[in-house]
């Protein structure tokens, strides 16, 4: 005959083994070696130090770097589009924004700028976007110009970054002057 102790013993032994293994697993080690090598603890300079979306904390991107970003967009099936705005309305402010209620965390006013032509459906490489950027900059030299990418499947903007700042803009700090420490 089979007794209850014969059935429970193997189960208990397996549970104990699993618990022992869980207790002896070593936690992942986190290293701060890289943090020591960088100047990661900077004090933000709040005066004349405004940013726009992705990459705006970097120095201006070169045409080659912009072209590589376009290749990434197109490779993901996204549609590039150029937008522009005059400096007075480029940043959200009480004077140029009508709010429909209380502002909550993550809510973005003034998200849409004027579109330069239509989205570039069928764009295959960065040179097409660079040509449109040059035309937009020539037409609106004192405007901010950004490149955005839309995903037609998800119906959302996937990325966006500045490709032109007005030559006389004063609210931007060179990366070397962005910290007061």
CSV table of N, CA and C in Angstrom, one decimal:
chain,number,residue,atom,x,y,z
A,1,UNK,N,0.8,-1.2,0.0
A,1,UNK,CA,0.0,0.0,0.0
A,1,UNK,C,0.9,1.2,0.0
A,2,UNK,N,0.3,2.3,-0.5
A,2,UNK,CA,1.0,3.6,-0.5
A,2,UNK,C,0.5,4.5,0.7
A,3,UNK,N,1.5,4.9,1.4
A,3,UNK,CA,1.1,5.8,2.6
A,3,UNK,C,1.2,7.2,2.2
A,4,UNK,N,0.6,8.1,3.0
A,4,UNK,CA,0.6,9.5,2.7
A,4,UNK,C,2.0,10.1,2.9
A,5,UNK,N,2.8,9.6,3.8
A,5,UNK,CA,4.2,10.1,3.9
A,5,UNK,C,5.1,9.8,2.7
A,6,UNK,N,4.8,8.7,2.0
A,6,UNK,CA,5.5,8.4,0.8
A,6,UNK,C,5.2,9.4,-0.3
A,7,UNK,N,4.0,9.9,-0.4
A,7,UNK,CA,3.7,10.8,-1.4
A,7,UNK,C,4.2,12.2,-1.1
A,8,UNK,N,4.1,12.7,0.1
A,8,UNK,CA,4.5,14.0,0.5
A,8,UNK,C,6.0,14.2,0.5
A,9,UNK,N,6.7,13.2,0.8
A,9,UNK,CA,8.2,13.4,0.9
A,9,UNK,C,8.8,13.9,-0.3
A,10,UNK,N,8.6,13.4,-1.5
A,10,UNK,CA,9.2,13.9,-2.7
A,10,UNK,C,8.8,15.4,-3.0
A,11,UNK,N,7.6,15.7,-2.8
A,11,UNK,CA,7.1,17.1,-3.1
A,11,UNK,C,7.8,18.0,-2.1
A,12,UNK,N,7.9,17.7,-0.9
A,12,UNK,CA,8.6,18.6,0.1
A,12,UNK,C,10.0,18.7,-0.3
A,13,UNK,N,10.7,17.7,-0.7
A,13,UNK,CA,12.1,17.7,-1.1
A,13,UNK,C,12.3,18.7,-2.3
A,14,UNK,N,11.4,18.6,-3.2
A,14,UNK,CA,11.5,19.5,-4.4
A,14,UNK,C,11.3,20.9,-4.0
A,15,UNK,N,10.4,21.2,-3.2
A,15,UNK,CA,10.1,22.6,-2.8
A,15,UNK,C,11.3,23.1,-2.0
A,16,UNK,N,11.9,22.3,-1.2
A,16,UNK,CA,13.1,22.8,-0.4
A,16,UNK,C,14.2,23.0,-1.3
A,17,UNK,N,14.4,22.2,-2.4
A,17,UNK,CA,15.5,22.4,-3.3
A,17,UNK,C,15.3,23.7,-4.1
A,18,UNK,N,14.1,24.0,-4.5
A,18,UNK,CA,13.8,25.2,-5.2
A,18,UNK,C,14.1,26.5,-4.3
A,19,UNK,N,13.7,26.4,-3.0
A,19,UNK,CA,13.9,27.5,-2.1
A,19,UNK,C,15.4,27.7,-1.9
A,20,UNK,N,16.1,26.6,-1.8
A,20,UNK,CA,17.6,26.7,-1.6
A,20,UNK,C,18.2,27.3,-2.8
A,21,UNK,N,17.8,27.0,-4.0
A,21,UNK,CA,18.4,27.6,-5.2
A,21,UNK,C,18.1,29.1,-5.2
A,22,UNK,N,16.9,29.4,-4.9
A,22,UNK,CA,16.5,30.9,-4.9
A,22,UNK,C,17.4,31.7,-3.9
A,23,UNK,N,17.6,31.1,-2.7
A,23,UNK,CA,18.4,31.8,-1.7
A,23,UNK,C,19.9,31.9,-2.1
A,24,UNK,N,20.4,31.0,-2.8
A,24,UNK,CA,21.8,31.0,-3.2
A,24,UNK,C,22.1,31.8,-4.5
A,25,UNK,N,21.1,32.2,-5.2
A,25,UNK,CA,21.3,32.9,-6.4
A,25,UNK,C,22.0,34.3,-6.1
A,26,UNK,N,23.0,34.6,-6.8
A,26,UNK,CA,23.7,35.8,-6.5
A,26,UNK,C,23.0,37.0,-7.2
A,27,UNK,N,22.9,38.1,-6.4
A,27,UNK,CA,22.2,39.3,-7.0
A,27,UNK,C,23.2,39.9,-8.1
A,28,UNK,N,22.5,40.6,-9.1
A,28,UNK,CA,23.3,41.2,-10.2
A,28,UNK,C,24.1,42.3,-9.6
A,29,UNK,N,25.4,42.4,-10.0
A,29,UNK,CA,26.2,43.5,-9.5
A,29,UNK,C,26.1,44.7,-10.3
A,30,UNK,N,25.9,45.9,-9.7
A,30,UNK,CA,25.8,47.1,-10.4
A,30,UNK,C,27.1,47.9,-10.1
A,31,UNK,N,27.7,48.3,-11.2
A,31,UNK,CA,29.0,49.0,-11.1
A,31,UNK,C,28.8,50.5,-11.3
A,32,UNK,N,29.5,51.3,-10.5
A,32,UNK,CA,29.5,52.8,-10.7
A,32,UNK,C,30.8,53.3,-11.3
A,33,UNK,N,31.6,52.4,-11.9
A,33,UNK,CA,32.9,52.7,-12.5
A,33,UNK,C,32.7,53.8,-13.6
A,34,UNK,N,31.7,53.6,-14.4
A,34,UNK,CA,31.4,54.6,-15.5
A,34,UNK,C,31.0,56.0,-14.9
A,35,UNK,N,30.2,55.9,-13.8
A,35,UNK,CA,29.7,57.2,-13.2
A,35,UNK,C,30.9,58.0,-12.7
A,36,UNK,N,31.9,57.3,-12.2
A,36,UNK,CA,33.1,58.0,-11.7
A,36,UNK,C,33.8,58.7,-12.8
A,37,UNK,N,33.8,58.1,-14.0
A,37,UNK,CA,34.5,58.7,-15.1
A,37,UNK,C,33.9,59.8,-15.7
A,38,UNK,N,32.6,60.0,-15.5
A,38,UNK,CA,31.9,61.1,-16.2
A,38,UNK,C,31.5,62.2,-15.2
A,39,UNK,N,31.2,63.4,-15.7
A,39,UNK,CA,30.8,64.5,-14.8
A,39,UNK,C,29.3,64.5,-14.8
A,40,UNK,N,28.7,63.4,-14.1
A,40,UNK,CA,27.3,63.2,-14.2
A,40,UNK,C,26.5,64.1,-13.2
A,41,UNK,N,27.2,64.7,-12.2
A,41,UNK,CA,26.5,65.5,-11.2
A,41,UNK,C,26.7,67.0,-11.5
A,42,UNK,N,26.0,67.5,-12.4
A,42,UNK,CA,26.1,68.9,-12.8
A,42,UNK,C,24.9,69.6,-12.3
A,43,UNK,N,25.0,70.9,-12.1
A,43,UNK,CA,23.9,71.8,-11.6
A,43,UNK,C,23.4,72.4,-12.9
A,44,UNK,N,22.1,72.3,-13.2
A,44,UNK,CA,21.5,72.8,-14.4
A,44,UNK,C,21.5,74.3,-14.4
A,45,UNK,N,21.8,74.9,-15.5
A,45,UNK,CA,21.8,76.4,-15.6
A,45,UNK,C,20.4,76.7,-16.1
A,46,UNK,N,19.5,77.2,-15.3
A,46,UNK,CA,18.1,77.5,-15.7
A,46,UNK,C,17.9,78.7,-16.6
A,47,UNK,N,18.8,79.6,-16.7
A,47,UNK,CA,18.7,80.8,-17.5
A,47,UNK,C,19.1,80.6,-18.9
A,48,UNK,N,18.3,80.9,-19.9
A,48,UNK,CA,18.6,80.7,-21.3
A,48,UNK,C,19.2,79.4,-21.6
A,49,UNK,N,18.4,78.3,-21.2
A,49,UNK,CA,18.9,77.0,-21.4
A,49,UNK,C,17.7,76.1,-21.7
A,50,UNK,N,17.0,76.4,-22.8
A,50,UNK,CA,15.7,75.7,-23.1
A,50,UNK,C,16.1,74.6,-24.2
A,51,UNK,N,15.3,73.5,-24.1
A,51,UNK,CA,15.5,72.4,-25.1
A,51,UNK,C,14.2,72.0,-25.8
A,52,UNK,N,14.3,71.4,-26.9
A,52,UNK,CA,13.2,70.8,-27.6
A,52,UNK,C,13.4,69.3,-27.8
A,53,UNK,N,12.6,68.5,-27.3
A,53,UNK,CA,12.5,67.1,-27.6
A,53,UNK,C,13.9,66.4,-27.7
A,54,UNK,N,13.9,65.3,-28.5
A,54,UNK,CA,15.1,64.5,-28.6
A,54,UNK,C,16.3,65.2,-29.2
A,55,UNK,N,17.5,65.0,-28.7
A,55,UNK,CA,18.8,65.5,-29.2
A,55,UNK,C,19.0,67.0,-29.0
A,56,UNK,N,18.0,67.7,-28.4
A,56,UNK,CA,18.3,69.2,-28.3
A,56,UNK,C,19.3,69.5,-27.3
A,57,UNK,N,19.7,68.6,-26.5
A,57,UNK,CA,20.7,68.8,-25.5
A,57,UNK,C,22.1,68.7,-26.1
A,58,UNK,N,22.2,68.2,-27.3
A,58,UNK,CA,23.4,68.0,-28.1
A,58,UNK,C,23.7,69.3,-28.9
A,59,UNK,N,25.0,69.4,-29.3
A,59,UNK,CA,25.3,70.5,-30.3
A,59,UNK,C,24.5,70.1,-31.6
A,60,UNK,N,24.3,71.1,-32.5
A,60,UNK,CA,23.6,70.9,-33.7
A,60,UNK,C,24.1,69.7,-34.4
A,61,UNK,N,23.1,68.9,-35.0
A,61,UNK,CA,23.5,67.8,-35.7
A,61,UNK,C,24.0,68.2,-37.1
A,62,UNK,N,25.0,67.4,-37.6
A,62,UNK,CA,25.5,67.7,-39.0
A,62,UNK,C,24.5,67.1,-40.0
A,63,UNK,N,24.6,67.5,-41.3
A,63,UNK,CA,23.8,66.9,-42.3
A,63,UNK,C,23.9,65.4,-42.4
A,64,UNK,N,25.1,64.9,-42.2
A,64,UNK,CA,25.3,63.4,-42.2
A,64,UNK,C,24.6,62.7,-41.0
A,65,UNK,N,24.6,63.4,-39.8
A,65,UNK,CA,23.9,62.8,-38.7
A,65,UNK,C,22.4,62.8,-38.8
A,66,UNK,N,21.9,63.9,-39.4
A,66,UNK,CA,20.5,64.0,-39.7
A,66,UNK,C,20.1,62.9,-40.7
A,67,UNK,N,20.9,62.8,-41.7
A,67,UNK,CA,20.6,61.8,-42.8
A,67,UNK,C,20.6,60.3,-42.2
A,68,UNK,N,21.4,60.1,-41.2
A,68,UNK,CA,21.4,58.8,-40.6
A,68,UNK,C,20.1,58.6,-39.7
A,69,UNK,N,19.7,59.6,-39.1
A,69,UNK,CA,18.4,59.6,-38.4
A,69,UNK,C,17.2,59.3,-39.3
A,70,UNK,N,17.3,59.9,-40.5
A,70,UNK,CA,16.2,59.7,-41.5
A,70,UNK,C,16.3,58.3,-41.9
A,71,UNK,N,17.5,57.7,-42.1
A,71,UNK,CA,17.6,56.3,-42.5
A,71,UNK,C,17.0,55.4,-41.5
A,72,UNK,N,17.1,55.8,-40.2
A,72,UNK,CA,16.6,55.0,-39.1
A,72,UNK,C,15.0,55.1,-39.2
A,73,UNK,N,14.5,56.3,-39.4
A,73,UNK,CA,13.1,56.5,-39.5
A,73,UNK,C,12.5,55.7,-40.6
A,74,UNK,N,13.0,55.8,-41.8
A,74,UNK,CA,12.5,55.1,-43.0
A,74,UNK,C,12.7,53.6,-42.8
A,75,UNK,N,13.8,53.2,-42.2
A,75,UNK,CA,14.0,51.7,-41.9
A,75,UNK,C,12.9,51.1,-41.0
A,76,UNK,N,12.3,52.0,-40.1
A,76,UNK,CA,11.3,51.5,-39.2
A,76,UNK,C,9.9,51.7,-39.8
A,77,UNK,N,9.8,52.2,-41.1
A,77,UNK,CA,8.5,52.4,-41.7
A,77,UNK,C,7.8,53.7,-41.3
A,78,UNK,N,8.5,54.6,-40.7
A,78,UNK,CA,7.9,55.9,-40.3
A,78,UNK,C,8.1,56.9,-41.4
A,79,UNK,N,7.2,57.9,-41.4
A,79,UNK,CA,7.2,58.9,-42.4
A,79,UNK,C,7.8,60.2,-41.8
A,80,UNK,N,8.8,60.7,-42.4
A,80,UNK,CA,9.4,62.0,-42.0
A,80,UNK,C,8.6,63.2,-42.4
A,81,UNK,N,8.7,64.2,-41.6
A,81,UNK,CA,7.9,65.4,-41.8
A,81,UNK,C,8.6,66.6,-41.2
A,82,UNK,N,8.7,67.7,-41.9
A,82,UNK,CA,9.3,68.9,-41.3
A,82,UNK,C,8.2,69.9,-40.8
A,83,UNK,N,8.5,70.5,-39.7
A,83,UNK,CA,7.6,71.5,-39.1
A,83,UNK,C,8.4,72.7,-38.7
A,84,UNK,N,7.8,73.9,-38.7
A,84,UNK,CA,8.5,75.1,-38.3
A,84,UNK,C,7.6,76.0,-37.4
A,85,UNK,N,8.3,76.8,-36.7
A,85,UNK,CA,7.6,77.8,-35.8
A,85,UNK,C,8.4,79.0,-35.6
A,86,UNK,N,7.8,80.1,-35.5
A,86,UNK,CA,8.5,81.3,-35.1
A,86,UNK,C,8.9,81.3,-33.7
A,87,UNK,N,10.0,82.0,-33.3
A,87,UNK,CA,10.5,81.9,-31.9
A,87,UNK,C,9.4,82.3,-30.8
A,88,UNK,N,8.5,83.2,-31.2
A,88,UNK,CA,7.5,83.6,-30.2
A,88,UNK,C,6.5,82.5,-29.8
A,89,UNK,N,6.3,81.6,-30.7
A,89,UNK,CA,5.3,80.5,-30.4
A,89,UNK,C,6.0,79.1,-30.3
A,90,UNK,N,7.3,79.0,-30.4
A,90,UNK,CA,8.0,77.7,-30.4
A,90,UNK,C,7.9,77.1,-29.1
A,91,UNK,N,8.0,77.9,-28.0
A,91,UNK,CA,7.9,77.4,-26.6
A,91,UNK,C,6.5,77.6,-26.1
A,92,UNK,N,6.0,76.7,-25.3
A,92,UNK,CA,4.7,76.9,-24.7
A,92,UNK,C,4.8,78.0,-23.6
A,93,UNK,N,3.8,78.9,-23.7
A,93,UNK,CA,3.7,79.9,-22.7
A,93,UNK,C,2.3,80.4,-22.5
A,94,UNK,N,2.0,81.1,-21.5
A,94,UNK,CA,0.6,81.5,-21.2
A,94,UNK,C,0.1,82.4,-22.3
A,95,UNK,N,1.0,83.2,-23.0
A,95,UNK,CA,0.6,84.1,-24.0
A,95,UNK,C,0.2,83.5,-25.3
A,96,UNK,N,0.6,82.2,-25.6
A,96,UNK,CA,0.4,81.6,-26.8
A,96,UNK,C,-0.3,80.2,-26.7
A,97,UNK,N,-0.9,79.9,-25.6
A,97,UNK,CA,-1.5,78.6,-25.4
A,97,UNK,C,-2.9,78.8,-24.7
A,98,UNK,N,-3.8,78.2,-25.3
A,98,UNK,CA,-5.2,78.1,-24.7
A,98,UNK,C,-5.4,76.8,-24.1
A,99,UNK,N,-5.5,76.7,-22.8
A,99,UNK,CA,-5.7,75.4,-22.1
A,99,UNK,C,-7.1,75.1,-21.8
A,100,UNK,N,-7.5,73.9,-22.0
A,100,UNK,CA,-8.9,73.5,-21.9
A,100,UNK,C,-9.2,72.9,-20.5
A,101,UNK,N,-8.3,73.0,-19.6
A,101,UNK,CA,-8.6,72.5,-18.2
A,101,UNK,C,-7.3,72.5,-17.5
A,102,UNK,N,-7.3,71.8,-16.3
A,102,UNK,CA,-6.1,71.7,-15.5
A,102,UNK,C,-5.0,70.9,-16.3
A,103,UNK,N,-3.8,71.4,-16.1
A,103,UNK,CA,-2.6,70.8,-16.8
A,103,UNK,C,-2.1,69.7,-15.8
A,104,UNK,N,-1.9,68.5,-16.4
A,104,UNK,CA,-1.5,67.4,-15.6
A,104,UNK,C,-0.1,67.0,-16.0
A,105,UNK,N,0.6,66.2,-15.2
A,105,UNK,CA,1.9,65.7,-15.5
A,105,UNK,C,1.9,64.9,-16.9
A,106,UNK,N,2.8,65.2,-17.7
A,106,UNK,CA,2.9,64.6,-19.0
A,106,UNK,C,2.0,65.2,-20.1
A,107,UNK,N,1.2,66.2,-19.8
A,107,UNK,CA,0.4,66.9,-20.7
A,107,UNK,C,1.2,67.9,-21.5
A,108,UNK,N,1.1,67.9,-22.8
A,108,UNK,CA,1.9,68.8,-23.6
A,108,UNK,C,1.1,69.7,-24.4
A,109,UNK,N,1.2,71.0,-24.1
A,109,UNK,CA,0.5,72.0,-24.9
A,109,UNK,C,1.4,72.4,-26.1
A,110,UNK,N,0.8,73.0,-27.1
A,110,UNK,CA,1.6,73.6,-28.2
A,110,UNK,C,2.4,72.5,-28.9
A,111,UNK,N,1.9,71.3,-29.0
A,111,UNK,CA,2.6,70.2,-29.6
A,111,UNK,C,2.8,70.4,-31.1
A,112,UNK,N,1.9,71.0,-31.8
A,112,UNK,CA,1.9,71.0,-33.2
A,112,UNK,C,2.4,72.4,-33.7
A,113,UNK,N,3.3,72.3,-34.6
A,113,UNK,CA,3.8,73.5,-35.3
A,113,UNK,C,3.3,73.4,-36.7
A,114,UNK,N,3.6,74.5,-37.5
A,114,UNK,CA,3.1,74.5,-38.9
A,114,UNK,C,3.9,73.5,-39.7
A,115,UNK,N,3.2,72.8,-40.5
A,115,UNK,CA,3.9,71.7,-41.3
A,115,UNK,C,4.5,72.3,-42.6
A,116,UNK,N,5.7,71.9,-42.9
A,116,UNK,CA,6.3,72.3,-44.2
A,116,UNK,C,5.9,71.3,-45.2
A,117,UNK,N,5.1,71.8,-46.2
A,117,UNK,CA,4.5,70.9,-47.2
A,117,UNK,C,3.7,69.8,-46.6
A,118,UNK,N,3.7,68.6,-47.2
A,118,UNK,CA,3.0,67.4,-46.7
A,118,UNK,C,4.0,66.5,-46.1
A,119,UNK,N,3.6,65.6,-45.3
A,119,UNK,CA,4.6,64.5,-44.8
A,119,UNK,C,5.2,63.9,-46.0
A,120,UNK,N,6.5,63.4,-45.8
A,120,UNK,CA,7.2,62.9,-47.0
A,120,UNK,C,7.0,61.4,-47.2
A,121,UNK,N,5.7,61.1,-47.6
A,121,UNK,CA,5.4,59.7,-47.9
A,121,UNK,C,6.3,59.2,-49.0
A,122,UNK,N,6.8,58.1,-48.9
A,122,UNK,CA,7.6,57.5,-50.0
A,122,UNK,C,9.1,57.9,-49.9
A,123,UNK,N,9.4,58.7,-48.8
A,123,UNK,CA,10.8,59.1,-48.6
A,123,UNK,C,11.7,57.8,-48.5
A,124,UNK,N,12.8,57.8,-49.2
A,124,UNK,CA,13.7,56.6,-49.2
A,124,UNK,C,15.1,56.9,-48.6
A,125,UNK,N,15.5,58.2,-48.5
A,125,UNK,CA,16.8,58.4,-47.9
A,125,UNK,C,16.9,59.9,-47.4
A,126,UNK,N,17.9,60.1,-46.6
A,126,UNK,CA,18.1,61.4,-46.0
A,126,UNK,C,18.3,62.5,-46.9
A,127,UNK,N,18.8,62.3,-48.1
A,127,UNK,CA,19.1,63.4,-49.0
A,127,UNK,C,17.8,64.2,-49.4
A,128,UNK,N,16.7,63.4,-49.5
A,128,UNK,CA,15.4,64.0,-49.8
A,128,UNK,C,15.0,65.0,-48.7
A,129,UNK,N,15.2,64.6,-47.4
A,129,UNK,CA,14.8,65.4,-46.3
A,129,UNK,C,15.7,66.6,-46.2
A,130,UNK,N,17.0,66.4,-46.4
A,130,UNK,CA,18.0,67.5,-46.4
A,130,UNK,C,17.6,68.6,-47.4
A,131,UNK,N,17.2,68.2,-48.6
A,131,UNK,CA,16.8,69.1,-49.6
A,131,UNK,C,15.6,70.0,-49.2
A,132,UNK,N,14.6,69.3,-48.5
A,132,UNK,CA,13.4,70.0,-48.0
A,132,UNK,C,13.8,70.9,-46.8
A,133,UNK,N,14.8,70.5,-46.0
A,133,UNK,CA,15.3,71.3,-44.9
A,133,UNK,C,15.9,72.6,-45.4
A,134,UNK,N,16.7,72.5,-46.5
A,134,UNK,CA,17.3,73.7,-47.0
A,134,UNK,C,16.3,74.7,-47.6
A,135,UNK,N,15.2,74.1,-48.2
A,135,UNK,CA,14.2,75.0,-48.8
A,135,UNK,C,13.4,75.7,-47.6
A,136,UNK,N,13.1,74.9,-46.6
A,136,UNK,CA,12.4,75.5,-45.4
A,136,UNK,C,13.2,76.6,-44.7
A,137,UNK,N,14.5,76.3,-44.6
A,137,UNK,CA,15.4,77.2,-43.9
A,137,UNK,C,15.5,78.5,-44.7
A,138,UNK,N,15.6,78.4,-46.0
A,138,UNK,CA,15.7,79.5,-46.9
A,138,UNK,C,14.4,80.4,-46.8
A,139,UNK,N,13.2,79.7,-46.8
A,139,UNK,CA,11.9,80.4,-46.7
A,139,UNK,C,11.7,81.0,-45.3
A,140,UNK,N,12.2,80.4,-44.3
A,140,UNK,CA,11.9,80.8,-42.9
A,140,UNK,C,13.2,80.8,-42.1
A,141,UNK,N,14.2,81.6,-42.4
A,141,UNK,CA,15.5,81.6,-41.7
A,141,UNK,C,15.5,81.9,-40.2
A,142,UNK,N,14.4,82.6,-39.8
A,142,UNK,CA,14.3,83.0,-38.4
A,142,UNK,C,13.4,82.1,-37.6
A,143,UNK,N,13.1,80.9,-38.1
A,143,UNK,CA,12.2,80.0,-37.5
A,143,UNK,C,12.9,78.8,-36.9
A,144,UNK,N,12.3,78.2,-36.0
A,144,UNK,CA,12.8,76.9,-35.5
A,144,UNK,C,12.2,75.8,-36.5
A,145,UNK,N,13.1,74.9,-36.9
A,145,UNK,CA,12.6,73.8,-37.8
A,145,UNK,C,12.9,72.5,-37.1
A,146,UNK,N,11.9,71.6,-37.1
A,146,UNK,CA,12.2,70.3,-36.5
A,146,UNK,C,11.7,69.2,-37.5
A,147,UNK,N,12.4,68.1,-37.4
A,147,UNK,CA,12.1,66.9,-38.1
A,147,UNK,C,11.4,65.9,-37.2
A,148,UNK,N,10.2,65.5,-37.6
A,148,UNK,CA,9.5,64.5,-36.8
A,148,UNK,C,9.2,63.3,-37.7
A,149,UNK,N,8.9,62.2,-37.1
A,149,UNK,CA,8.6,60.9,-37.8
A,149,UNK,C,7.3,60.4,-37.2
A,150,UNK,N,6.4,60.0,-38.1
A,150,UNK,CA,5.1,59.5,-37.7
A,150,UNK,C,5.0,58.0,-38.1
A,151,UNK,N,4.4,57.2,-37.3
A,151,UNK,CA,4.1,55.8,-37.5
A,151,UNK,C,2.7,55.7,-37.9
A,152,UNK,N,2.4,55.3,-39.2
A,152,UNK,CA,1.1,55.2,-39.7
A,152,UNK,C,0.3,54.1,-39.1
A,153,UNK,N,0.9,53.0,-38.6
A,153,UNK,CA,0.2,51.9,-37.9
A,153,UNK,C,-0.3,52.3,-36.5
A,154,UNK,N,0.6,52.9,-35.8
A,154,UNK,CA,0.3,53.3,-34.4
A,154,UNK,C,-0.4,54.6,-34.3
A,155,UNK,N,-0.4,55.4,-35.4
A,155,UNK,CA,-1.0,56.7,-35.5
A,155,UNK,C,-0.4,57.7,-34.5
A,156,UNK,N,0.9,57.7,-34.3
A,156,UNK,CA,1.6,58.6,-33.3
A,156,UNK,C,2.9,59.1,-33.9
A,157,UNK,N,3.3,60.2,-33.3
A,157,UNK,CA,4.7,60.7,-33.6
A,157,UNK,C,5.7,59.8,-32.8
A,158,UNK,N,6.7,59.3,-33.5
A,158,UNK,CA,7.6,58.4,-32.9
A,158,UNK,C,8.9,59.1,-32.4
A,159,UNK,N,9.3,60.2,-33.1
A,159,UNK,CA,10.5,60.9,-32.7
A,159,UNK,C,10.4,62.3,-33.3
A,160,UNK,N,11.2,63.2,-32.7
A,160,UNK,CA,11.2,64.6,-33.3
A,160,UNK,C,12.4,65.3,-32.7
A,161,UNK,N,13.1,66.1,-33.5
A,161,UNK,CA,14.3,66.8,-33.0
A,161,UNK,C,14.5,68.0,-33.9
A,162,UNK,N,15.1,69.0,-33.4
A,162,UNK,CA,15.4,70.3,-34.1
A,162,UNK,C,16.5,70.0,-35.2
A,163,UNK,N,16.3,70.6,-36.3
A,163,UNK,CA,17.3,70.6,-37.4
A,163,UNK,C,17.8,72.0,-37.7
A,164,UNK,N,17.1,73.0,-37.1
A,164,UNK,CA,17.5,74.4,-37.4
A,164,UNK,C,17.1,75.3,-36.2
A,165,UNK,N,18.0,76.1,-35.7
A,165,UNK,CA,17.6,77.1,-34.7
A,165,UNK,C,17.8,78.5,-35.4
A,166,UNK,N,17.0,79.5,-35.1
A,166,UNK,CA,17.3,80.8,-35.7
A,166,UNK,C,18.7,81.3,-35.3
A,167,UNK,N,19.3,82.0,-36.2
A,167,UNK,CA,20.7,82.4,-35.9
A,167,UNK,C,20.8,83.4,-34.7
A,168,UNK,N,19.7,84.1,-34.4
A,168,UNK,CA,19.7,85.1,-33.4
A,168,UNK,C,19.1,84.6,-32.1
A,169,UNK,N,18.8,83.3,-31.9
A,169,UNK,CA,18.2,82.8,-30.7
A,169,UNK,C,19.1,83.0,-29.5
A,170,UNK,N,18.5,83.3,-28.4
A,170,UNK,CA,19.3,83.6,-27.2
A,170,UNK,C,19.0,82.7,-26.0
A,171,UNK,N,18.0,81.8,-26.2
A,171,UNK,CA,17.6,80.9,-25.1
A,171,UNK,C,18.3,79.6,-25.1
A,172,UNK,N,19.3,79.5,-25.8
A,172,UNK,CA,20.0,78.2,-25.9
A,172,UNK,C,21.5,78.4,-25.5
A,173,UNK,N,22.0,77.5,-24.6
A,173,UNK,CA,23.3,77.5,-24.2
A,173,UNK,C,24.2,76.5,-24.9
A,174,UNK,N,25.4,76.8,-25.2
A,174,UNK,CA,26.3,75.8,-25.8
A,174,UNK,C,26.5,74.7,-24.7
A,175,UNK,N,26.6,73.5,-25.1
A,175,UNK,CA,26.8,72.4,-24.1
A,175,UNK,C,27.9,72.6,-23.1
A,176,UNK,N,28.9,73.4,-23.4
A,176,UNK,CA,30.0,73.6,-22.5
A,176,UNK,C,29.6,74.6,-21.4
A,177,UNK,N,28.5,75.4,-21.6
A,177,UNK,CA,28.1,76.4,-20.6
A,177,UNK,C,26.7,76.1,-20.0
A,178,UNK,N,26.3,74.8,-20.0
A,178,UNK,CA,25.0,74.5,-19.5
A,178,UNK,C,24.9,74.2,-18.0
A,179,UNK,N,26.1,74.1,-17.4
A,179,UNK,CA,26.1,73.8,-16.0
A,179,UNK,C,26.8,75.0,-15.2
A,180,UNK,N,26.4,75.2,-14.0
A,180,UNK,CA,27.0,76.3,-13.3
A,180,UNK,C,28.1,75.8,-12.3
A,181,UNK,N,28.3,74.5,-12.3
A,181,UNK,CA,29.3,73.9,-11.5
A,181,UNK,C,30.4,73.2,-12.3
